Each structure stands twice: as structure tokens, then as C-alpha cells.
Amino acid sequence: MIMDPTTRQTAVQVTGLTKGFGRGDARTLALKEAEFNAYEGDLQLIIGPSGCGKTTLLSMIAGTLIPDQGEITVLGHKLHAMSTAAITRFRRENVGFIFQQFNLIPTLTLVENISVPLLLAGTSVRQAEKTADAMLDRVGLGGRGKNYPRQLSGGQQQRVAIARALVHDPRLLICDEPTSALDRETGHQIMIKLRELARKPGRSVIVVTHDPRVYEFADRIAEMEDGRVLRQLEGAAIANATL
Amino acid sequence: MLLGDRAKFLMLLGGVTFAALLMLQQAAVFCGLLTWTTSHLTNLQAKVWVVEAMVEQANELKPLRDTDVSRVRSVTGVGWAVPLYIGITNARLSDGNFKPILMVGLDSATLVGRPAIMLDGRLEDLRKPNSIVIDDLALQRLKTPSGIPPKIGDSFEINDIEARIVGICKADRAFFGYPYVFTTYDQALQFAPRQRKMLSASLVEPAVGWTAEATARKIELETGLRAYTQDEFYWATIRWFFKNTGIPISFGTTIILGVIVGIAISGQTFYTFVLENLRHLGALKAMGASNTLLSMMLIFQAFFVGFTGYGMGLLAAVGFGAGAIKRGQPPFVMPWQLPTGVFVLIMVICLLAALIGILKVIRLEAAVVFRG
């Protein structure tokens, strides 16, 4: 159930965002003055064909890429005006990540993997592992803390990745193709989980996806093409639109 | 991360261990070889050595006139001075075989320059006619064909004169590998083939209130002979071997090879490790790990490998050294400066290896983690 647009808080506001890669004749613009908004309490999808700039936009919202032009305000922080160190600190404190390939560190146990964001935030190893263990329980993998990622299925690994993304209670969850490596049923469960997370007060989830099977879970969808956000749909408009 | 990647960790550890072993072992053998070149000095122990004016190192003593000892004694600052004979000659064993020996003739009255450790017999018995004291190396080198080592009471011929063993001592081994045979100066002149000048050197004790350096300079001034303090003669000999032989180049090349192998293996392995883990390092960066933290992580892992590899290399080198010392060769001396220096080198190698990875990590955009 989405909130009334007039009362909900803006989580992400992107204005006139431009980003190019390469130099000279080889320079290509991945984003061309893109405009985008995401709100607290929403599960926001970003969709579009390959090469349309989805990942570039997501990277900039996450603060992992610096824009050439334009403004990005995330959770009230003007990322375009912040130093690299300040953006790193901002990410550490406010953003959780779920990656397409999970990116769990293969040489660390599940508990150690989940502990990483807490350890980066300065929590003691003991406390971090205790919290990570509890988080593992919440994603249905209790008792497997000593296992390594290679001992899990793709769906289980993605659940661990979700646990890692949420363990430090971030306000913004950034997900890059979270279901593309999963079967339909597992992908379905993951999306339900992400929607539950988006509903928590002060939280927001942004998902980049190619997977039309997950559109039904979205509160809002931003459709991109050729470096621009063509339209942003929400509510009934999503069901009626041809995407 | 690195410790969990067992194959790379072991390869890195192997490279560092090998580099440490190569550097330590070769440098220790080199140091050992250098101590062999200065064995006259360590075995005879004199504060000042007076030698012929053109002598540059301890293994190349040119003969002096016998009267030169008296000239030295007359110099102010000389407490006492005694004659010394050192020469290579042949010993004819009971089976008729000839073996080269290094004969040392000590002043009969004082036996100054005598071996410090007697393993068997009495040094004073040297004063008996035709007496000699042999070192522990002679027990191997002067064995009978049936393998029986010489013992007190045995005799052999030096220049057709009977030489009877009255004692066995411990002595540092000489560079040429010949056993030391000690006798009195007068007896040495009998044993040695006659030449016009027979005195090899004069060993001097400075007078009370005189330093060895001051005495040496005074002797040079008044006699025109060359006078070295023990320390000066030691370093002059080392320098001579550095300048005039291929030994330092040969060992230096191997040691440099150790450094290169260490840098190549550890650098390449570490770099590959970083490349293979770029996505994970990117993920850590995206999650808020700073460049400093990731750099410290890489440096810690590199130093951990360095410490462990160095420890294993040192252990292997010490094991080799223990075997070498037991066998008597190759020469093996490991002063504290050697493991310290190699430790620093290994850490520098590991730091360089880590730096290659750090440069990559610093340039790495966290956004790499979103690329397919």
C-alpha cells in the first residue's frame, strides 16, 4: 500500500544528471540530464533496455560514481557537493547493497560476510558476529553461520546478501538485478522480502531490473531509454502500462 | 581474504620463503668465506701486525728480514714484539702421500699467537724438539689411507724432518682449506725450505698508555714497514677480497637474484590476487570501506606472508647452517646484522607487492561492482 504522494518524504532526488565515459570521439554519454525521484516507503524499480543508463544512475544514487553534471540528493545529503570521504562515510551509514552476483566474499563464512558492514561501522567483532547470527536466522538460514558461500544455493546466497545489506539497518537499499540469477520461485520470495523492507518507516528500496516478472511488486517504476528517464509510473498506472 | 585463497597464499609463502632462504644462506656462506680469509687474524690474535710495506692482506705475507723484529722493538710505543712465521708447505705422511699444510711458527719464549683452545695435549710441549700442534681440520686432512686420523705421538715429515704431534687444537679454518700446524718460530725455520728472508710478520703489543692505532702509526713512521691493528688488517683483507676476487660478485648476484625472485613471485601473485578479487574489493568499497582501510588490509596480509615466509626461510637457513657447521663446510657465519637486513628486505619486498595491489585498489571505482 503506497502512501499519499503529497505526504511522503523524498528519499532520492535527481536533477539534470549527466555522466559520460571515455574521451574525445570515443566519449559516450550514459546519462543525459536524467531526472528521477524515489520516496520513502516505496519499492522503486528502474527498468529499461541494456545500455540505457540504469546501472549508471543506480551507481550515482549509491554514491559510487561521481556525476559530470547535475544534482543528486539522497536522504537529504547533496552527494554532488560532498567529498569522496564524506560520500564513503554516507554509504557506510545509510546504504545497503544487494548485487546481481551476490558478491559474498568466498573466503569468509556467512556470519563473517554479514558482519562486514557492522565492522566497517566500527562495531566490535563479537557484537557484529552476534548481530550477524541473528540476521542469518531472520533470512531462514539459522545455524549455518559457519558455512561458506560456496556451500549454499543461489537463492540462499542472495538471502545472505540481503542479510548483509540489512544488518546495519540502512535507510536506503540499492539492489542491482537481485533476481536475475534466481529461479522464478526464489525471485518471487526475494521480491516479497524487499517489499516488506520498503514498507518500514523511513526506508526506501531501489531496484534495477530487466526481469518483467518482478514488476508486480513495484510501487513505482522509472522507465529509462538512451540515458534519460522516459516516465515514472505508480499505482494503477503500472498495471495499465505496456512495459 | 588472502589466507582463505590457499593456493595463492601457499605460492606467495613459498616465494617469500625461497627468497629469504636464498638471501640468508648465500649471505651467511659469503660471511663464512670472509671469516676464512681472515682466519690468521682470528687464530693468532695480536693487537698490531707489522708486515712488509707492500702487504695488502693477511693471506699474502711477504718476507721480512729477521732484524726487522729488533727494529720494531726499538720503536717508542712498542711494549714487546715477537717474530712470526706463516707459510704453506707439504707434509709427507707415513704412507708417502704429500698433503699441503699451513705452518705457523710462534715465538718460542712466549708462544704469542698460540691457539686459544687446546682439544688435546699441552701447548708447552711445542718447546720440545720437532714438536707440532695440529688443528682439528688436520684430523680429517692428514688421515691415513685407511681413514685413521692422526693423534698425539704420531709423526710425519715436513721437508724431510720428522714432526711429532704433541697437541691438537681448535682453529678457524683458512681460506685455502689447509690445516694449521703450529710450531715454534725456530722450529718452523728448520721445517720450512730455506729462503734469504724468513720472517713473515712481527706481532706487537703496544706499550702501556699507547693505543694500537698510535703504536701502528709510530712503527710505520720509524721503520717504513706496514703496521696494521687487528681491526685494520681484518678490513684491509676483506676489502682486498672484494676488490680482487669474483667472490662478492658471485654471491651478490645470487642474493640479488633472491630479491628479484622474491619481488617477482610475491608481486605477481599478490597482483593476481587483487585482480581476481576486484569485485569483492569493489563491494567492500561500495559498502563504505575507505581506501586507507583496504590498503591497510592488503599491507597486513602482505606483512603476514612476509613474517611467516621470513620465519620459514630463516629456519631453513639455520638448519642448513647447523649442517654446514657440523660438516665443517661450506663456511657459514650469520652475524645478527644478516637476519636483520634480510628481514628488512623481505618486508620491503612484501610492501612493494602490496603497493602494486594498493595502486589498483585506490584506482578502483566502487561502481565496478554494478558492472556485469
mmCIF file of C-alpha atoms in Angstrom, chain A residues 4-236:
data_model
loop_
_atom_site.group_PDB
_atom_site.id
_atom_site.type_symbol
_atom_site.label_atom_id
_atom_site.label_comp_id
_atom_site.label_asym_id
_atom_site.label_seq_id
_atom_site.Cartn_x
_atom_site.Cartn_y
_atom_site.Cartn_z
ATOM 1 C CA ASP A 4 -0.311 9.575 -0.388
ATOM 2 C CA PRO A 5 2.201 11.282 -2.725
ATOM 3 C CA THR A 6 1.615 14.641 -1.088
ATOM 4 C CA THR A 7 2.684 13.418 2.370
ATOM 5 C CA ARG A 8 5.549 11.032 1.673
ATOM 6 C CA GLN A 9 9.145 12.085 2.038
ATOM 7 C CA THR A 10 11.523 12.189 -0.914
ATOM 8 C CA ALA A 11 14.355 9.724 -0.430
ATOM 9 C CA VAL A 12 16.206 10.389 -3.676
ATOM 10 C CA GLN A 13 16.017 13.411 -5.924
ATOM 11 C CA VAL A 14 17.991 13.500 -9.138
ATOM 12 C CA THR A 15 18.036 16.635 -11.307
ATOM 13 C CA GLY A 16 19.716 17.138 -14.695
ATOM 14 C CA LEU A 17 22.162 14.286 -14.133
ATOM 15 C CA THR A 18 24.734 13.792 -16.878
ATOM 16 C CA LYS A 19 27.560 11.250 -16.964
ATOM 17 C CA GLY A 20 29.897 10.349 -19.802
ATOM 18 C CA PHE A 21 32.598 7.731 -20.210
ATOM 19 C CA GLY A 22 35.695 7.809 -22.418
ATOM 20 C CA ARG A 23 37.434 10.724 -24.097
ATOM 21 C CA GLY A 24 37.334 12.529 -27.406
ATOM 22 C CA ASP A 25 35.498 10.717 -30.187
ATOM 23 C CA ALA A 26 35.141 7.648 -28.001
ATOM 24 C CA ARG A 27 33.184 9.561 -25.356
ATOM 25 C CA THR A 28 29.652 8.299 -24.822
ATOM 26 C CA LEU A 29 27.018 9.777 -22.565
ATOM 27 C CA ALA A 30 25.455 7.159 -20.339
ATOM 28 C CA LEU A 31 23.119 9.672 -18.699
ATOM 29 C CA LYS A 32 21.734 12.791 -20.374
ATOM 30 C CA GLU A 33 20.189 15.227 -17.932
ATOM 31 C CA ALA A 34 18.230 12.485 -16.232
ATOM 32 C CA GLU A 35 15.504 13.336 -13.720
ATOM 33 C CA PHE A 36 14.403 10.866 -11.088
ATOM 34 C CA ASN A 37 12.656 10.721 -7.721
ATOM 35 C CA ALA A 38 12.225 7.952 -5.172
ATOM 36 C CA TYR A 39 10.209 8.122 -1.962
ATOM 37 C CA GLU A 40 10.411 6.643 1.481
ATOM 38 C CA GLY A 41 8.214 3.590 1.907
ATOM 39 C CA ASP A 42 8.388 2.705 -1.794
ATOM 40 C CA LEU A 43 9.818 -0.191 -3.699
ATOM 41 C CA GLN A 44 11.048 1.661 -6.772
ATOM 42 C CA LEU A 45 12.085 -0.179 -9.914
ATOM 43 C CA ILE A 46 14.316 1.236 -12.633
ATOM 44 C CA ILE A 47 13.803 -0.598 -15.899
ATOM 45 C CA GLY A 48 14.873 -0.247 -19.499
ATOM 46 C CA PRO A 49 16.916 -1.932 -22.232
ATOM 47 C CA SER A 50 20.595 -2.755 -21.843
ATOM 48 C CA GLY A 51 22.823 0.294 -22.132
ATOM 49 C CA CYS A 52 20.047 2.772 -21.322
ATOM 50 C CA GLY A 53 21.894 4.064 -18.219
ATOM 51 C CA LYS A 54 20.106 2.166 -15.416
ATOM 52 C CA THR A 55 23.275 0.951 -13.736
ATOM 53 C CA THR A 56 24.959 4.351 -14.120
ATOM 54 C CA LEU A 57 22.013 6.051 -12.468
ATOM 55 C CA LEU A 58 21.965 3.454 -9.667
ATOM 56 C CA SER A 59 25.744 3.833 -9.152
ATOM 57 C CA MET A 60 25.360 7.577 -8.757
ATOM 58 C CA ILE A 61 22.423 7.292 -6.372
ATOM 59 C CA ALA A 62 24.582 4.885 -4.366
ATOM 60 C CA GLY A 63 27.436 7.411 -4.380
ATOM 61 C CA THR A 64 29.844 5.058 -6.118
ATOM 62 C CA LEU A 65 30.127 7.255 -9.237
ATOM 63 C CA ILE A 66 30.579 10.998 -9.433
ATOM 64 C CA PRO A 67 28.309 12.837 -11.905
ATOM 65 C CA ASP A 68 29.733 15.154 -14.563
ATOM 66 C CA GLN A 69 26.767 17.467 -14.182
ATOM 67 C CA GLY A 70 23.520 17.703 -12.232
ATOM 68 C CA GLU A 71 22.442 17.221 -8.649
ATOM 69 C CA ILE A 72 21.705 14.161 -6.532
ATOM 70 C CA THR A 73 20.168 14.456 -3.110
ATOM 71 C CA VAL A 74 19.873 11.205 -1.188
ATOM 72 C CA LEU A 75 18.202 11.126 2.218
ATOM 73 C CA GLY A 76 18.774 14.852 2.475
ATOM 74 C CA HIS A 77 22.524 14.651 1.604
ATOM 75 C CA LYS A 78 23.694 16.534 -1.505
ATOM 76 C CA LEU A 79 26.055 13.874 -2.858
ATOM 77 C CA HIS A 80 27.181 16.068 -5.785
ATOM 78 C CA ALA A 81 28.674 18.539 -3.320
ATOM 79 C CA MET A 82 30.300 16.086 -0.908
ATOM 80 C CA SER A 83 33.914 14.913 -0.746
ATOM 81 C CA THR A 84 34.792 11.305 -1.601
ATOM 82 C CA ALA A 85 35.500 10.560 2.057
ATOM 83 C CA ALA A 86 32.170 12.020 3.131
ATOM 84 C CA ILE A 87 30.320 10.013 0.470
ATOM 85 C CA THR A 88 32.116 6.845 1.630
ATOM 86 C CA ARG A 89 31.004 7.578 5.199
ATOM 87 C CA PHE A 90 27.472 8.310 3.986
ATOM 88 C CA ARG A 91 27.311 4.958 2.165
ATOM 89 C CA ARG A 92 28.666 3.126 5.184
ATOM 90 C CA GLU A 93 25.986 4.593 7.449
ATOM 91 C CA ASN A 94 22.933 4.821 5.197
ATOM 92 C CA VAL A 95 23.077 2.470 2.218
ATOM 93 C CA GLY A 96 22.711 -1.283 1.901
ATOM 94 C CA PHE A 97 23.656 -3.135 -1.274
ATOM 95 C CA ILE A 98 22.373 -6.250 -2.984
ATOM 96 C CA PHE A 99 24.341 -7.187 -6.076
ATOM 97 C CA GLN A 100 23.449 -9.255 -9.111
ATOM 98 C CA GLN A 101 26.233 -11.772 -8.445
ATOM 99 C CA PHE A 102 25.719 -11.553 -4.656
ATOM 100 C CA ASN A 103 29.399 -10.630 -4.184
ATOM 101 C CA LEU A 104 29.754 -12.554 -0.965
ATOM 102 C CA ILE A 105 33.417 -12.918 -0.101
ATOM 103 C CA PRO A 106 34.123 -16.599 -0.767
ATOM 104 C CA THR A 107 36.854 -16.957 1.855
ATOM 105 C CA LEU A 108 34.676 -15.665 4.694
ATOM 106 C CA THR A 109 31.964 -17.617 6.489
ATOM 107 C CA LEU A 110 28.335 -16.492 6.226
ATOM 108 C CA VAL A 111 28.472 -14.797 9.615
ATOM 109 C CA GLU A 112 31.714 -13.048 8.711
ATOM 110 C CA ASN A 113 30.226 -11.891 5.412
ATOM 111 C CA ILE A 114 27.157 -10.479 7.109
ATOM 112 C CA SER A 115 29.335 -8.802 9.758
ATOM 113 C CA VAL A 116 31.253 -6.725 7.220
ATOM 114 C CA PRO A 117 29.021 -3.581 7.237
ATOM 115 C CA LEU A 118 28.981 -3.588 11.052
ATOM 116 C CA LEU A 119 32.750 -3.975 11.257
ATOM 117 C CA LEU A 120 33.173 -1.123 8.773
ATOM 118 C CA ALA A 121 30.973 0.965 11.055
ATOM 119 C CA GLY A 122 33.262 0.220 13.992
ATOM 120 C CA THR A 123 31.234 -2.422 15.858
ATOM 121 C CA SER A 124 33.321 -4.962 17.802
ATOM 122 C CA VAL A 125 33.860 -8.343 16.135
ATOM 123 C CA ARG A 126 31.991 -10.132 18.893
ATOM 124 C CA GLN A 127 28.941 -7.868 18.745
ATOM 125 C CA ALA A 128 29.000 -7.833 14.929
ATOM 126 C CA GLU A 129 29.011 -11.614 14.710
ATOM 127 C CA LYS A 130 26.239 -11.885 17.290
ATOM 128 C CA THR A 131 24.064 -9.476 15.297
ATOM 129 C CA ALA A 132 25.006 -11.229 12.041
ATOM 130 C CA ASP A 133 23.981 -14.580 13.518
ATOM 131 C CA ALA A 134 20.588 -13.176 14.471
ATOM 132 C CA MET A 135 20.225 -11.702 10.971
ATOM 133 C CA LEU A 136 21.000 -15.088 9.448
ATOM 134 C CA ASP A 137 18.128 -16.527 11.488
ATOM 135 C CA ARG A 138 15.792 -13.854 10.090
ATOM 136 C CA VAL A 139 16.545 -14.872 6.497
ATOM 137 C CA GLY A 140 15.904 -18.519 7.330
ATOM 138 C CA LEU A 141 19.486 -19.731 7.420
ATOM 139 C CA GLY A 142 19.932 -20.041 11.173
ATOM 140 C CA GLY A 143 22.646 -22.447 12.281
ATOM 141 C CA ARG A 144 24.611 -22.151 9.052
ATOM 142 C CA GLY A 145 26.778 -19.278 10.144
ATOM 143 C CA LYS A 146 29.991 -21.270 9.856
ATOM 144 C CA ASN A 147 29.229 -22.319 6.271
ATOM 145 C CA TYR A 148 30.946 -20.698 3.315
ATOM 146 C CA PRO A 149 29.024 -19.118 0.399
ATOM 147 C CA ARG A 150 30.034 -21.963 -1.949
ATOM 148 C CA GLN A 151 28.055 -24.360 0.242
ATOM 149 C CA LEU A 152 24.778 -22.545 -0.500
ATOM 150 C CA SER A 153 22.406 -22.438 -3.471
ATOM 151 C CA GLY A 154 21.967 -19.210 -5.469
ATOM 152 C CA GLY A 155 18.752 -18.341 -3.616
ATOM 153 C CA GLN A 156 20.358 -18.960 -0.238
ATOM 154 C CA GLN A 157 23.344 -16.820 -1.206
ATOM 155 C CA GLN A 158 21.025 -13.983 -2.178
ATOM 156 C CA ARG A 159 19.312 -14.302 1.216
ATOM 157 C CA VAL A 160 22.707 -13.972 2.872
ATOM 158 C CA ALA A 161 23.379 -10.929 0.663
ATOM 159 C CA ILE A 162 20.072 -9.445 1.873
ATOM 160 C CA ALA A 163 21.068 -10.141 5.473
ATOM 161 C CA ARG A 164 24.386 -8.391 4.835
ATOM 162 C CA ALA A 165 22.629 -5.443 3.205
ATOM 163 C CA LEU A 166 20.273 -5.006 6.146
ATOM 164 C CA VAL A 167 22.420 -5.858 9.131
ATOM 165 C CA HIS A 168 23.373 -2.235 9.816
ATOM 166 C CA ASP A 169 19.776 -1.091 9.335
ATOM 167 C CA PRO A 170 20.309 1.204 6.301
ATOM 168 C CA ARG A 171 17.695 3.732 5.222
ATOM 169 C CA LEU A 172 18.258 3.099 1.526
ATOM 170 C CA LEU A 173 18.589 -0.312 -0.065
ATOM 171 C CA ILE A 174 20.174 -0.423 -3.525
ATOM 172 C CA CYS A 175 19.552 -3.629 -5.483
ATOM 173 C CA ASP A 176 21.160 -4.439 -8.817
ATOM 174 C CA GLU A 177 19.263 -7.180 -10.667
ATOM 175 C CA PRO A 178 18.606 -9.092 -7.431
ATOM 176 C CA THR A 179 16.537 -11.804 -9.108
ATOM 177 C CA SER A 180 18.344 -12.303 -12.415
ATOM 178 C CA ALA A 181 20.424 -15.208 -11.141
ATOM 179 C CA LEU A 182 17.495 -16.870 -9.382
ATOM 180 C CA ASP A 183 14.625 -19.125 -10.417
ATOM 181 C CA ARG A 184 11.079 -17.728 -10.514
ATOM 182 C CA GLU A 185 10.002 -19.011 -7.099
ATOM 183 C CA THR A 186 13.120 -17.806 -5.290
ATOM 184 C CA GLY A 187 13.000 -14.479 -7.117
ATOM 185 C CA HIS A 188 9.382 -14.126 -6.014
ATOM 186 C CA GLN A 189 10.317 -14.692 -2.357
ATOM 187 C CA ILE A 190 13.178 -12.209 -2.575
ATOM 188 C CA MET A 191 10.895 -9.515 -4.010
ATOM 189 C CA ILE A 192 8.324 -10.097 -1.247
ATOM 190 C CA LYS A 193 11.113 -9.611 1.261
ATOM 191 C CA LEU A 194 12.282 -6.403 -0.427
ATOM 192 C CA ARG A 195 8.750 -5.002 -0.492
ATOM 193 C CA GLU A 196 8.380 -5.732 3.237
ATOM 194 C CA LEU A 197 11.602 -3.841 3.841
ATOM 195 C CA ALA A 198 10.435 -0.855 1.804
ATOM 196 C CA ARG A 199 7.341 -0.585 3.941
ATOM 197 C CA LYS A 200 9.308 0.051 7.130
ATOM 198 C CA PRO A 201 9.227 3.671 8.297
ATOM 199 C CA GLY A 202 11.898 5.886 6.797
ATOM 200 C CA ARG A 203 13.109 3.143 4.437
ATOM 201 C CA SER A 204 13.352 3.047 0.670
ATOM 202 C CA VAL A 205 14.299 0.320 -1.807
ATOM 203 C CA ILE A 206 15.528 0.962 -5.350
ATOM 204 C CA VAL A 207 15.838 -1.990 -7.695
ATOM 205 C CA VAL A 208 17.374 -2.038 -11.156
ATOM 206 C CA THR A 209 15.951 -4.938 -13.109
ATOM 207 C CA HIS A 210 15.411 -6.466 -16.521
ATOM 208 C CA ASP A 211 13.061 -9.047 -15.119
ATOM 209 C CA PRO A 212 9.383 -8.319 -16.027
ATOM 210 C CA ARG A 213 8.258 -10.978 -13.519
ATOM 211 C CA VAL A 214 9.029 -8.604 -10.670
ATOM 212 C CA TYR A 215 7.143 -5.539 -11.975
ATOM 213 C CA GLU A 216 4.061 -6.558 -9.986
ATOM 214 C CA PHE A 217 5.937 -5.873 -6.730
ATOM 215 C CA ALA A 218 6.787 -2.256 -7.603
ATOM 216 C CA ASP A 219 5.225 0.797 -6.008
ATOM 217 C CA ARG A 220 6.839 2.944 -8.659
ATOM 218 C CA ILE A 221 8.631 2.190 -11.908
ATOM 219 C CA ALA A 222 11.035 4.502 -13.723
ATOM 220 C CA GLU A 223 11.441 3.569 -17.362
ATOM 221 C CA MET A 224 14.690 4.607 -18.966
ATOM 222 C CA GLU A 225 15.906 4.847 -22.529
ATOM 223 C CA ASP A 226 19.003 6.331 -24.076
ATOM 224 C CA GLY A 227 20.308 7.914 -20.860
ATOM 225 C CA ARG A 228 17.030 9.538 -19.854
ATOM 226 C CA VAL A 229 14.131 8.622 -17.590
ATOM 227 C CA LEU A 230 11.213 8.481 -20.037
ATOM 228 C CA ARG A 231 8.450 8.191 -17.464
ATOM 229 C CA GLN A 232 7.804 7.283 -13.859
ATOM 230 C CA LEU A 233 4.683 5.221 -13.192
ATOM 231 C CA GLU A 234 2.969 4.354 -9.949
ATOM 232 C CA GLY A 235 -0.116 2.602 -8.622
ATOM 233 C CA ALA A 236 -2.682 1.544 -11.188
#
